[in-house]
Amino acid sequence: MADDDRTPEEEFQELIRQLFGGGSGELDPEQLSALSGMNIDPAMMRTVMQHLQGAFAAGRGEGGISWDLAERQALHIANQEGLGITAGQRTDLDQAFALATLWLSEATTISELAEPPKTLTRGGWVEATLPVWQQLAEPVATSIADALTAALSEQAPDDMQGLVQGAGRLMRTVGGSLFASQLGQVVGSLSKEVVSGGDVGIPLMPDGEAAILPQNFADFGRDLEVPDDQLALYVATRELAHARLFRHARWLRLHVISQVTDFARGVHVDTDALEDLASRFDPSQPDELRRALESGALLPARSEAQNAALARLENLLATIEGWVEVVTAQATSRLPAADRIAEAVRRRRAVGGPAERALGSLVGLELRPRRMREAAAMWRAVTDAVGPAARDALWDYPDLMPGADDIDDPAALVARLEARARGEEPAPDEFDDALARLLAGQTPSAEAADGDADSEERRAGGTDGSSGTDGPGTDGPGADGPGDEDDAGSPEDHRPV
């Protein structure tokens, strides 16, 4: 069949073949004009094709997502207003950081930062934090790319199945590029709202770095009716406390990020919603796709495992934020407006600040530090009971950090810490017993053998407390008591781990 006899649909398929084949990147104007018979704007289609070919070329190198697209998009939004940092702003914040460092050293035993705090532009914040955003978002980006590939394969006609299958890598790249573009929009918009590096609640800045964004600082305090110098001191103190904690507890950063990524790996795209969107998608009006990505509409309801992961993450972040709040309150007790600023910070987090919206659209994570007040109350009780040094020592090792039970019952934690301060050894628990046996070189099989020997000794009327039966008749079948069977265990209980 001659080229002139082809239908608009066949012309479109030829364009797709040209795109998938890699071609020269040049699209035939006559082919584009033929698309008018399909009610598709040729100019729009040219732009789409060029973007897709760019995504294909980008995907050839690593076969993955073009995160450069996310960075360009975020920087474009962050730098739109072209606001810089004046010399006066830099001087004022440097002075605030210097005084906050002195005040904070009186409230905590955790040491100062090795690097001086920074004043960042919005674009500088994007460049500093985007690697962590990429790490958090990559599991969901991969899921969206896989779902898009599967959905297109199911939607394609039979005569195009071979074409679609051969373009699987491109489809993954296109889906990933869509998500990368969304990530850029979210991070770029967030850069216009965050006040400091620790404002988001998760460790986005590199270890040991503290920063304030002067461009957003004025907007944050506009309605508080608080003098700028007091607001700067409070924000600087809180930012330094957050940065000091993550620098001191090196394990904490990985602990937080791994919990977020564990949650994100459980995210699967709602294929029904994706197929529904694809069936009514109008290429000339891409806003619906953008809104679906930004709102998280393609992410299904959380599973039970994700709900459990979310509860653990909320407790962890509440424990961190509670400590930061208590230490900041102690350090800024000289500020007349400290309580008012602290309440404004709590309200901002409680109603869902920029970080919550960002995480919600990127990984479906509706993050609220619901337990921050309870965690702060726990840290205040610990401080009153044992002082700042013993309180801060709880961040020395992961197994010392308070957990959800300690937030629920601070009195038990305080009692343990007070006993430790008096030099009393806490009562060993199951973990302590197991650790002691492991350090003694006792293997599970040896433990089982010991249990069997103990049972034999009791059946023989042994000594050393073996008379602990339920009653007379120790020679009877039930003389060992109901607990002996559990002590000895079944063979399956003692298989090597």
Tab-separated table of C-alpha atoms in Angstrom:
chain	number	residue	atom	x	y	z
A	1	MET	CA	0.000	0.000	0.000
A	2	ALA	CA	1.335	3.416	-0.989
A	3	ASP	CA	2.179	5.903	1.705
A	4	ASP	CA	-0.563	8.251	0.476
A	5	ASP	CA	-3.210	5.560	1.040
A	6	ARG	CA	-2.448	5.111	4.741
A	7	THR	CA	-5.083	6.059	7.297
A	8	PRO	CA	-4.333	8.537	10.122
A	9	GLU	CA	-4.186	5.585	12.518
A	10	GLU	CA	-1.535	3.934	10.366
A	11	GLU	CA	0.357	7.217	10.202
A	12	PHE	CA	0.311	7.352	14.013
A	13	GLN	CA	1.588	3.787	14.256
A	14	GLU	CA	4.404	4.674	11.869
A	15	LEU	CA	5.369	7.584	14.119
A	16	ILE	CA	5.417	5.274	17.119
A	17	ARG	CA	7.616	2.816	15.224
A	18	GLN	CA	9.948	5.664	14.307
A	19	LEU	CA	10.076	6.713	17.939
A	20	PHE	CA	10.676	3.207	19.281
A	21	GLY	CA	13.256	2.533	16.664
A	22	GLY	CA	15.317	5.416	17.919
A	23	GLY	CA	15.332	7.073	14.495
A	24	SER	CA	17.175	10.237	13.818
A	25	GLY	CA	15.002	12.286	16.128
A	26	GLU	CA	13.459	14.192	13.176
A	27	LEU	CA	9.724	13.811	12.647
A	28	ASP	CA	8.208	14.129	9.169
A	29	PRO	CA	5.953	17.249	9.001
A	30	GLU	CA	3.653	15.476	6.542
A	31	GLN	CA	3.186	12.615	8.983
A	32	LEU	CA	2.383	15.086	11.733
A	33	SER	CA	-0.155	16.899	9.571
A	34	ALA	CA	-1.922	13.596	8.916
A	35	LEU	CA	-2.676	13.384	12.619
A	36	SER	CA	-5.246	16.131	12.217
A	37	GLY	CA	-7.587	13.415	10.980
A	38	MET	CA	-7.423	11.896	14.458
A	39	ASN	CA	-8.249	15.190	16.206
A	40	ILE	CA	-4.680	15.368	17.584
A	41	ASP	CA	-2.815	18.648	17.511
A	42	PRO	CA	0.317	18.013	15.393
A	43	ALA	CA	2.290	20.707	17.263
A	44	MET	CA	1.449	19.099	20.562
A	45	MET	CA	2.338	15.663	19.201
A	46	ARG	CA	5.710	16.949	17.983
A	47	THR	CA	6.497	18.174	21.502
A	48	VAL	CA	5.365	14.883	23.033
A	49	MET	CA	7.469	12.876	20.591
A	50	GLN	CA	10.538	14.968	21.278
A	51	HIS	CA	10.106	14.526	25.031
A	52	LEU	CA	9.657	10.789	24.619
A	53	GLN	CA	12.688	10.492	22.393
A	54	GLY	CA	14.663	12.458	24.968
A	55	ALA	CA	13.480	10.064	27.646
A	56	PHE	CA	14.453	7.122	25.437
A	57	ALA	CA	17.918	8.545	24.886
A	58	ALA	CA	18.308	9.203	28.607
A	59	GLY	CA	17.179	5.700	29.446
A	60	ARG	CA	19.706	4.035	27.185
A	61	GLY	CA	22.577	4.810	29.503
A	62	GLU	CA	21.366	3.366	32.786
A	63	GLY	CA	17.997	1.916	31.808
A	64	GLY	CA	16.481	3.814	34.688
A	65	ILE	CA	14.839	7.075	35.643
A	66	SER	CA	16.169	10.431	34.508
A	67	TRP	CA	16.603	12.163	37.856
A	68	ASP	CA	18.224	15.071	36.033
A	69	LEU	CA	14.724	15.923	34.867
A	70	ALA	CA	13.549	16.146	38.476
A	71	GLU	CA	16.430	18.445	39.374
A	72	ARG	CA	15.822	20.743	36.416
A	73	GLN	CA	12.112	20.935	37.205
A	74	ALA	CA	12.717	21.628	40.912
A	75	LEU	CA	15.348	24.283	40.238
A	76	HIS	CA	13.101	25.962	37.673
A	77	ILE	CA	10.367	26.364	40.306
A	78	ALA	CA	12.743	27.264	43.142
A	79	ASN	CA	14.473	30.006	41.169
A	80	GLN	CA	11.376	31.530	39.559
A	81	GLU	CA	11.221	34.563	41.834
A	82	GLY	CA	14.950	35.120	41.599
A	83	LEU	CA	15.302	36.038	45.266
A	84	GLY	CA	18.823	35.963	46.647
A	85	ILE	CA	20.308	36.362	50.114
A	86	THR	CA	21.283	39.868	51.093
A	87	ALA	CA	24.371	40.650	53.123
A	88	GLY	CA	22.157	41.893	55.954
A	89	GLN	CA	20.179	38.642	56.080
A	90	ARG	CA	23.352	36.587	56.126
A	91	THR	CA	24.854	38.681	58.947
A	92	ASP	CA	21.681	38.539	61.069
A	93	LEU	CA	21.371	34.765	60.744
A	94	ASP	CA	25.077	34.193	61.382
A	95	GLN	CA	24.706	36.115	64.648
A	96	ALA	CA	21.581	34.134	65.533
A	97	PHE	CA	23.402	30.851	64.919
A	98	ALA	CA	26.346	31.972	67.056
A	99	LEU	CA	24.163	32.818	70.058
A	100	ALA	CA	21.987	29.729	69.537
A	101	THR	CA	25.122	27.557	69.677
A	102	LEU	CA	25.988	28.946	73.113
A	103	TRP	CA	22.457	28.550	74.453
A	104	LEU	CA	22.120	25.030	73.075
A	105	SER	CA	25.357	23.923	74.729
A	106	GLU	CA	23.763	24.772	78.078
A	107	ALA	CA	20.731	22.578	77.349
A	108	THR	CA	22.333	19.445	75.904
A	109	THR	CA	25.539	17.477	76.260
A	110	ILE	CA	25.532	16.570	72.557
A	111	SER	CA	28.502	18.318	70.988
A	112	GLU	CA	28.551	21.187	68.512
A	113	LEU	CA	28.617	20.757	64.751
A	114	ALA	CA	31.937	20.522	62.992
A	115	GLU	CA	30.677	22.584	60.031
A	116	PRO	CA	29.374	26.152	60.426
A	117	PRO	CA	25.633	26.586	59.751
A	118	LYS	CA	24.600	27.884	56.343
A	119	THR	CA	22.149	30.280	54.777
A	120	LEU	CA	20.735	28.669	51.645
A	121	THR	CA	18.748	29.917	48.703
A	122	ARG	CA	15.782	27.862	47.595
A	123	GLY	CA	17.819	26.476	44.729
A	124	GLY	CA	20.656	25.616	47.099
A	125	TRP	CA	18.210	23.695	49.307
A	126	VAL	CA	16.977	21.739	46.279
A	127	GLU	CA	20.512	20.738	45.301
A	128	ALA	CA	21.411	19.773	48.889
A	129	THR	CA	18.322	17.657	49.574
A	130	LEU	CA	17.374	16.133	46.227
A	131	PRO	CA	19.584	13.008	46.658
A	132	VAL	CA	17.565	12.023	49.722
A	133	TRP	CA	14.251	12.755	47.987
A	134	GLN	CA	15.396	10.550	45.135
A	135	GLN	CA	16.223	7.746	47.566
A	136	LEU	CA	12.795	8.024	49.192
A	137	ALA	CA	10.862	8.194	45.924
A	138	GLU	CA	12.702	5.615	43.823
A	139	PRO	CA	10.699	2.554	45.018
A	140	VAL	CA	7.419	4.200	44.011
A	141	ALA	CA	8.866	5.491	40.739
A	142	THR	CA	9.858	1.941	39.828
A	143	SER	CA	6.394	0.670	40.723
A	144	ILE	CA	4.703	3.306	38.545
A	145	ALA	CA	7.019	2.513	35.621
A	146	ASP	CA	6.255	-1.215	35.903
A	147	ALA	CA	2.506	-0.570	36.133
A	148	LEU	CA	2.559	1.717	33.106
A	149	THR	CA	4.364	-0.927	31.058
A	150	ALA	CA	1.833	-3.591	32.050
A	151	ALA	CA	-1.171	-1.318	31.444
A	152	LEU	CA	0.009	-0.306	27.969
A	153	SER	CA	0.638	-3.925	27.070
A	154	GLU	CA	-2.894	-4.851	28.088
A	155	GLN	CA	-4.464	-1.872	26.301
A	156	ALA	CA	-2.572	-2.230	23.018
A	157	PRO	CA	-4.297	-3.951	20.053
A	158	ASP	CA	-3.119	-7.411	19.033
A	159	ASP	CA	-1.341	-6.139	15.943
A	160	MET	CA	0.785	-3.795	18.099
A	161	GLN	CA	1.701	-6.251	20.860
A	162	GLY	CA	5.071	-7.004	19.349
A	163	LEU	CA	5.757	-3.298	19.020
A	164	VAL	CA	4.807	-2.605	22.639
A	165	GLN	CA	6.807	-5.543	23.970
A	166	GLY	CA	9.845	-4.377	22.072
A	167	ALA	CA	9.442	-0.943	23.633
A	168	GLY	CA	9.174	-2.165	27.212
A	169	ARG	CA	12.343	-0.407	28.242
A	170	LEU	CA	11.103	2.848	26.762
A	171	MET	CA	7.775	2.526	28.539
A	172	ARG	CA	9.549	2.074	31.850
A	173	THR	CA	11.623	5.152	31.109
A	174	VAL	CA	8.552	7.177	30.155
A	175	GLY	CA	6.731	6.149	33.353
A	176	GLY	CA	9.778	6.900	35.453
A	177	SER	CA	10.226	10.241	33.719
A	178	LEU	CA	6.639	11.176	34.514
A	179	PHE	CA	7.302	10.451	38.164
A	180	ALA	CA	10.645	12.276	38.065
A	181	SER	CA	8.835	15.309	36.708
A	182	GLN	CA	6.321	15.049	39.539
A	183	LEU	CA	9.144	14.760	42.086
A	184	GLY	CA	10.698	17.911	40.653
A	185	GLN	CA	7.417	19.780	40.987
A	186	VAL	CA	6.916	18.634	44.588
A	187	VAL	CA	10.457	19.440	45.729
A	188	GLY	CA	10.463	22.745	43.858
A	189	SER	CA	7.190	23.802	45.497
A	190	LEU	CA	8.470	22.631	48.877
A	191	SER	CA	11.569	24.811	48.504
A	192	LYS	CA	9.290	27.867	48.630
A	193	GLU	CA	7.873	26.871	52.037
A	194	VAL	CA	10.562	25.211	54.168
A	195	VAL	CA	12.298	27.477	56.665
A	196	SER	CA	15.260	25.301	57.670
A	197	GLY	CA	17.005	22.040	56.901
A	198	GLY	CA	15.235	20.149	59.676
A	199	ASP	CA	11.835	21.705	58.976
A	200	VAL	CA	10.682	18.607	57.115
A	201	GLY	CA	11.319	16.292	60.075
A	202	ILE	CA	13.365	13.744	58.158
A	203	PRO	CA	17.132	14.117	57.658
A	204	LEU	CA	17.301	15.690	54.207
A	205	MET	CA	20.492	17.688	54.721
A	206	PRO	CA	23.907	15.979	54.693
A	207	ASP	CA	25.140	14.787	58.088
A	208	GLY	CA	26.256	17.559	60.403
A	209	GLU	CA	24.880	20.418	58.308
A	210	ALA	CA	22.380	23.031	59.498
A	211	ALA	CA	20.774	25.649	57.275
A	212	ILE	CA	18.097	28.348	57.167
A	213	LEU	CA	16.378	29.697	54.046
A	214	PRO	CA	16.091	33.496	54.469
A	215	GLN	CA	13.738	33.705	51.477
A	216	ASN	CA	11.080	31.779	53.420
A	217	PHE	CA	11.957	32.966	56.901
A	218	ALA	CA	10.037	36.235	56.575
A	219	ASP	CA	6.893	34.465	55.326
A	220	PHE	CA	6.929	32.084	58.299
A	221	GLY	CA	6.943	34.881	60.887
A	222	ARG	CA	4.693	37.345	59.098
A	223	ASP	CA	1.524	36.592	61.099
A	224	LEU	CA	3.179	35.765	64.440
A	225	GLU	CA	3.815	39.363	65.482
A	226	VAL	CA	7.168	38.298	66.904
A	227	PRO	CA	10.353	40.382	66.583
A	228	ASP	CA	12.588	39.087	63.825
A	229	ASP	CA	15.593	38.662	66.113
A	230	GLN	CA	13.615	36.405	68.503
A	231	LEU	CA	12.207	34.367	65.645
A	232	ALA	CA	15.676	33.955	64.121
A	233	LEU	CA	17.116	32.801	67.456
A	234	TYR	CA	14.372	30.229	67.968
A	235	VAL	CA	14.570	28.823	64.437
A	236	ALA	CA	18.382	28.718	64.584
A	237	THR	CA	18.322	26.890	67.923
A	238	ARG	CA	15.818	24.315	66.709
A	239	GLU	CA	17.755	23.741	63.503
A	240	LEU	CA	21.036	23.265	65.378
A	241	ALA	CA	19.400	20.844	67.836
A	242	HIS	CA	18.076	18.744	64.953
A	243	ALA	CA	21.422	18.721	63.140
A	244	ARG	CA	23.389	17.963	66.319
A	245	LEU	CA	21.191	14.972	67.114
A	246	PHE	CA	21.658	13.353	63.704
A	247	ARG	CA	25.383	14.031	63.739
A	248	HIS	CA	25.727	12.499	67.218
A	249	ALA	CA	23.553	9.429	66.525
A	250	ARG	CA	25.078	8.424	63.193
A	251	TRP	CA	22.812	5.381	62.975
A	252	LEU	CA	19.655	7.487	63.294
A	253	ARG	CA	19.723	8.902	59.771
A	254	LEU	CA	19.826	5.468	58.159
A	255	HIS	CA	17.187	4.272	60.633
A	256	VAL	CA	14.698	6.965	59.565
A	257	ILE	CA	15.350	6.757	55.834
A	258	SER	CA	15.211	2.952	55.790
A	259	GLN	CA	11.819	3.023	57.503
A	260	VAL	CA	10.458	5.463	54.918
A	261	THR	CA	11.838	3.405	52.014
A	262	ASP	CA	10.525	0.172	53.566
A	263	PHE	CA	7.080	1.760	53.557
A	264	ALA	CA	7.549	2.974	49.982
A	265	ARG	CA	8.622	-0.464	48.723
A	266	GLY	CA	5.220	-1.761	49.776
A	267	VAL	CA	3.468	0.737	47.512
A	268	HIS	CA	1.875	-0.701	44.395
A	269	VAL	CA	0.156	1.382	41.768
A	270	ASP	CA	-3.626	1.018	41.536
A	271	THR	CA	-3.775	-0.524	38.061
A	272	ASP	CA	-7.551	-0.098	37.869
A	273	ALA	CA	-7.199	3.643	38.454
A	274	LEU	CA	-4.338	3.793	35.948
A	275	GLU	CA	-6.338	1.946	33.277
A	276	ASP	CA	-9.378	4.119	33.933
A	277	LEU	CA	-7.249	7.220	33.537
A	278	ALA	CA	-5.669	5.846	30.346
A	279	SER	CA	-9.064	5.017	28.813
A	280	ARG	CA	-10.284	8.612	29.056
A	281	PHE	CA	-6.958	10.428	28.814
A	282	ASP	CA	-6.963	13.361	26.390
A	283	PRO	CA	-3.395	14.094	25.205
A	284	SER	CA	-4.354	17.693	24.506
A	285	GLN	CA	-5.302	18.147	28.178
A	286	PRO	CA	-2.561	16.530	30.296
A	287	ASP	CA	-3.637	18.269	33.508
A	288	GLU	CA	-5.665	15.259	34.640
A	289	LEU	CA	-2.614	13.014	34.573
A	290	ARG	CA	-0.589	15.621	36.429
A	291	ARG	CA	-3.282	15.998	39.094
A	292	ALA	CA	-3.538	12.228	39.506
A	293	LEU	CA	0.199	11.946	40.077
A	294	GLU	CA	0.395	14.909	42.453
A	295	SER	CA	-2.616	13.856	44.516
A	296	GLY	CA	-1.470	10.264	44.928
A	297	ALA	CA	-4.694	9.004	43.313
A	298	LEU	CA	-2.774	6.202	41.592
A	299	LEU	CA	-1.620	4.826	44.948
A	300	PRO	CA	-4.080	2.334	46.496
A	301	ALA	CA	-5.130	2.095	50.135
A	302	ARG	CA	-2.399	1.078	52.563
A	303	SER	CA	-1.954	-2.571	53.468
A	304	GLU	CA	-1.809	-3.857	57.036
A	305	ALA	CA	1.968	-4.158	56.762
A	306	GLN	CA	2.191	-0.541	55.616
A	307	ASN	CA	-0.050	0.608	58.468
A	308	ALA	CA	2.291	-1.131	60.910
A	309	ALA	CA	5.315	0.448	59.205
A	310	LEU	CA	3.607	3.847	59.373
A	311	ALA	CA	2.952	3.458	63.109
A	312	ARG	CA	6.620	2.610	63.720
A	313	LEU	CA	7.763	5.575	61.646
A	314	GLU	CA	5.396	7.979	63.409
A	315	ASN	CA	6.671	6.829	66.800
A	316	LEU	CA	10.271	7.255	65.656
A	317	LEU	CA	9.731	10.760	64.291
A	318	ALA	CA	7.714	11.751	67.367
A	319	THR	CA	10.593	10.609	69.587
A	320	ILE	CA	13.042	12.726	67.555
A	321	GLU	CA	10.795	15.785	67.350
A	322	GLY	CA	9.899	15.534	71.034
A	323	TRP	CA	13.583	15.631	72.026
A	324	VAL	CA	14.240	18.577	69.697
A	325	GLU	CA	11.259	20.462	71.166
A	326	VAL	CA	12.319	19.913	74.791
A	327	VAL	CA	15.957	20.859	74.181
A	328	THR	CA	14.964	23.901	72.130
A	329	ALA	CA	12.553	25.040	74.865
A	330	GLN	CA	15.315	24.789	77.473
A	331	ALA	CA	17.818	26.637	75.309
A	332	THR	CA	15.422	29.453	74.386
A	333	SER	CA	13.900	29.967	77.828
A	334	ARG	CA	15.322	33.516	77.788
A	335	LEU	CA	13.200	34.480	74.776
A	336	PRO	CA	9.902	36.162	75.759
A	337	ALA	CA	8.148	34.875	72.614
A	338	ALA	CA	9.558	31.326	72.720
A	339	ASP	CA	6.289	29.657	73.773
A	340	ARG	CA	4.325	31.439	71.068
A	341	ILE	CA	6.803	30.424	68.373
A	342	ALA	CA	6.874	26.824	69.628
A	343	GLU	CA	3.090	26.598	69.447
A	344	ALA	CA	3.148	27.962	65.887
A	345	VAL	CA	5.654	25.265	64.919
A	346	ARG	CA	3.477	22.542	66.475
A	347	ARG	CA	0.349	23.796	64.714
A	348	ARG	CA	2.179	23.921	61.399
A	349	ARG	CA	3.161	20.284	61.745
A	350	ALA	CA	-0.203	19.147	63.122
A	351	VAL	CA	-2.294	20.522	60.249
A	352	GLY	CA	-0.035	18.965	57.656
A	353	GLY	CA	2.839	21.136	56.603
A	354	PRO	CA	4.743	21.077	53.324
A	355	ALA	CA	6.623	17.900	54.224
A	356	GLU	CA	3.440	15.938	54.867
A	357	ARG	CA	1.969	17.018	51.541
A	358	ALA	CA	5.193	16.129	49.728
A	359	LEU	CA	5.452	12.655	51.229
A	360	GLY	CA	1.737	12.069	50.711
A	361	SER	CA	1.923	12.719	46.972
A	362	LEU	CA	5.249	10.949	46.445
A	363	VAL	CA	4.879	7.742	48.457
A	364	GLY	CA	1.336	7.858	49.826
A	365	LEU	CA	2.719	8.496	53.293
A	366	GLU	CA	0.310	10.603	55.347
A	367	LEU	CA	2.753	11.588	58.019
A	368	ARG	CA	1.573	13.343	61.163
A	369	PRO	CA	3.621	13.517	64.356
A	370	ARG	CA	0.459	12.692	66.300
A	371	ARG	CA	2.451	11.589	69.300
A	372	MET	CA	4.890	14.475	69.427
A	373	ARG	CA	3.256	16.032	72.485
A	374	GLU	CA	3.359	12.702	74.333
A	375	ALA	CA	6.985	12.176	73.285
A	376	ALA	CA	7.903	15.680	74.465
A	377	ALA	CA	6.223	14.963	77.807
A	378	MET	CA	8.322	11.794	78.102
A	379	TRP	CA	11.557	13.698	77.430
A	380	ARG	CA	10.613	16.373	79.974
A	381	ALA	CA	9.973	13.697	82.614
A	382	VAL	CA	13.331	12.059	81.847
A	383	THR	CA	15.130	15.415	82.044
A	384	ASP	CA	13.537	16.264	85.386
A	385	ALA	CA	14.408	12.841	86.804
A	386	VAL	CA	17.977	12.183	85.648
A	387	GLY	CA	19.198	15.385	83.978
A	388	PRO	CA	20.342	16.242	80.428
A	389	ALA	CA	23.422	13.992	80.391
A	390	ALA	CA	21.538	10.753	81.136
A	391	ARG	CA	18.742	11.848	78.820
A	392	ASP	CA	21.068	12.493	75.884
A	393	ALA	CA	22.935	9.237	76.499
A	394	LEU	CA	19.809	7.406	75.315
A	395	TRP	CA	20.834	8.376	71.772
A	396	ASP	CA	24.238	6.700	72.048
A	397	TYR	CA	23.044	3.324	70.736
A	398	PRO	CA	19.895	2.193	68.890
A	399	ASP	CA	18.854	-0.242	71.618
A	400	LEU	CA	18.875	2.544	74.227
A	401	MET	CA	16.479	4.836	72.348
A	402	PRO	CA	12.998	5.036	73.909
A	403	GLY	CA	10.259	3.214	72.044
A	404	ALA	CA	6.498	3.378	71.759
A	405	ASP	CA	6.014	1.699	75.144
A	406	ASP	CA	8.152	4.366	76.781
A	407	ILE	CA	6.032	7.110	75.225
A	408	ASP	CA	2.947	5.347	76.589
A	409	ASP	CA	4.455	4.862	80.054
A	410	PRO	CA	7.247	7.374	80.783
A	411	ALA	CA	7.184	6.377	84.475
A	412	ALA	CA	8.631	2.938	83.682
A	413	LEU	CA	11.447	4.501	81.632
A	414	VAL	CA	12.172	7.016	84.392
A	415	ALA	CA	12.272	4.222	86.990
A	416	ARG	CA	14.801	2.271	84.917
A	417	LEU	CA	16.994	5.327	84.432
A	418	GLU	CA	16.842	6.249	88.120
A	419	ALA	CA	17.804	2.696	89.077
A	420	ARG	CA	20.724	2.845	86.674
A	421	ALA	CA	21.798	6.185	88.153
A	422	ARG	CA	21.842	4.551	91.613
A	423	GLY	CA	24.051	1.788	90.273
A	424	GLU	CA	21.345	-0.852	90.415
A	425	GLU	CA	21.300	-3.501	87.738
A	426	PRO	CA	17.934	-3.770	85.980
A	427	ALA	CA	16.155	-7.113	86.098
A	428	PRO	CA	17.256	-9.182	83.088
A	429	ASP	CA	14.659	-9.760	80.402
A	430	GLU	CA	14.453	-12.460	77.704
A	431	PHE	CA	16.809	-10.545	75.419
A	432	ASP	CA	19.406	-10.247	78.197
A	433	ASP	CA	19.154	-13.985	78.931
A	434	ALA	CA	19.547	-14.912	75.267
A	435	LEU	CA	22.512	-12.557	74.883
A	436	ALA	CA	24.182	-14.000	77.975
A	437	ARG	CA	23.823	-17.542	76.615
A	438	LEU	CA	25.210	-16.444	73.240
A	439	LEU	CA	28.231	-14.763	74.833
A	440	ALA	CA	28.812	-17.885	76.907
A	441	GLY	CA	29.082	-19.885	73.697
A	442	GLN	CA	25.936	-21.875	74.292
A	443	THR	CA	24.366	-22.882	70.995
A	444	PRO	CA	20.651	-23.561	70.576
A	445	SER	CA	21.339	-27.310	70.344
A	446	ALA	CA	23.342	-27.200	73.570
A	447	GLU	CA	20.542	-25.264	75.202
A	448	ALA	CA	18.089	-27.936	74.130
A	449	ALA	CA	20.358	-30.638	75.532
A	450	ASP	CA	20.581	-28.812	78.828
A	451	GLY	CA	16.805	-28.574	78.899
A	452	ASP	CA	16.474	-32.331	78.291
A	453	ALA	CA	19.006	-33.073	81.022
A	454	ASP	CA	17.125	-30.874	83.458
A	455	SER	CA	13.907	-32.684	82.648
A	456	GLU	CA	15.530	-36.084	83.215
A	457	GLU	CA	16.927	-34.891	86.527
A	458	ARG	CA	13.513	-33.698	87.659
A	459	ARG	CA	11.902	-36.977	86.637
A	460	ALA	CA	14.491	-38.775	88.722
A	461	GLY	CA	13.561	-36.693	91.746
A	462	GLY	CA	16.547	-34.389	91.379
A	463	THR	CA	17.630	-31.710	93.772
A	464	ASP	CA	18.342	-27.980	93.508
A	465	GLY	CA	14.796	-26.823	93.425
A	466	SER	CA	13.462	-29.675	91.342
A	467	SER	CA	10.623	-30.193	93.797
A	468	GLY	CA	8.756	-27.251	92.304
A	469	THR	CA	5.791	-29.408	91.254
A	470	ASP	CA	2.118	-28.683	91.385
A	471	GLY	CA	1.535	-31.009	94.288
A	472	PRO	CA	2.276	-34.428	95.753
A	473	GLY	CA	2.834	-37.498	93.697
A	474	THR	CA	6.070	-36.486	92.009
A	475	ASP	CA	6.470	-39.962	90.533
A	476	GLY	CA	3.294	-39.600	88.488
A	477	PRO	CA	3.234	-38.795	84.814
A	478	GLY	CA	2.325	-35.196	85.390
A	479	ALA	CA	4.915	-34.543	88.063
A	480	ASP	CA	7.046	-32.355	85.873
A	481	GLY	CA	4.420	-29.654	85.763
A	482	PRO	CA	2.894	-27.977	82.749
A	483	GLY	CA	5.928	-25.829	81.965
A	484	ASP	CA	8.486	-28.589	81.422
A	485	GLU	CA	7.297	-29.480	77.971
A	486	ASP	CA	7.821	-25.870	76.897
A	487	ASP	CA	11.262	-25.808	78.505
A	488	ALA	CA	12.450	-28.839	76.634
A	489	GLY	CA	10.819	-27.834	73.401
A	490	SER	CA	10.103	-29.861	70.337
A	491	PRO	CA	12.866	-30.781	67.883
A	492	GLU	CA	11.628	-28.093	65.521
A	493	ASP	CA	12.183	-25.444	68.192
A	494	HIS	CA	15.920	-26.121	68.263
A	495	ARG	CA	16.813	-26.344	64.630
A	496	PRO	CA	19.912	-24.272	63.800
A	497	VAL	CA	19.037	-20.767	62.764
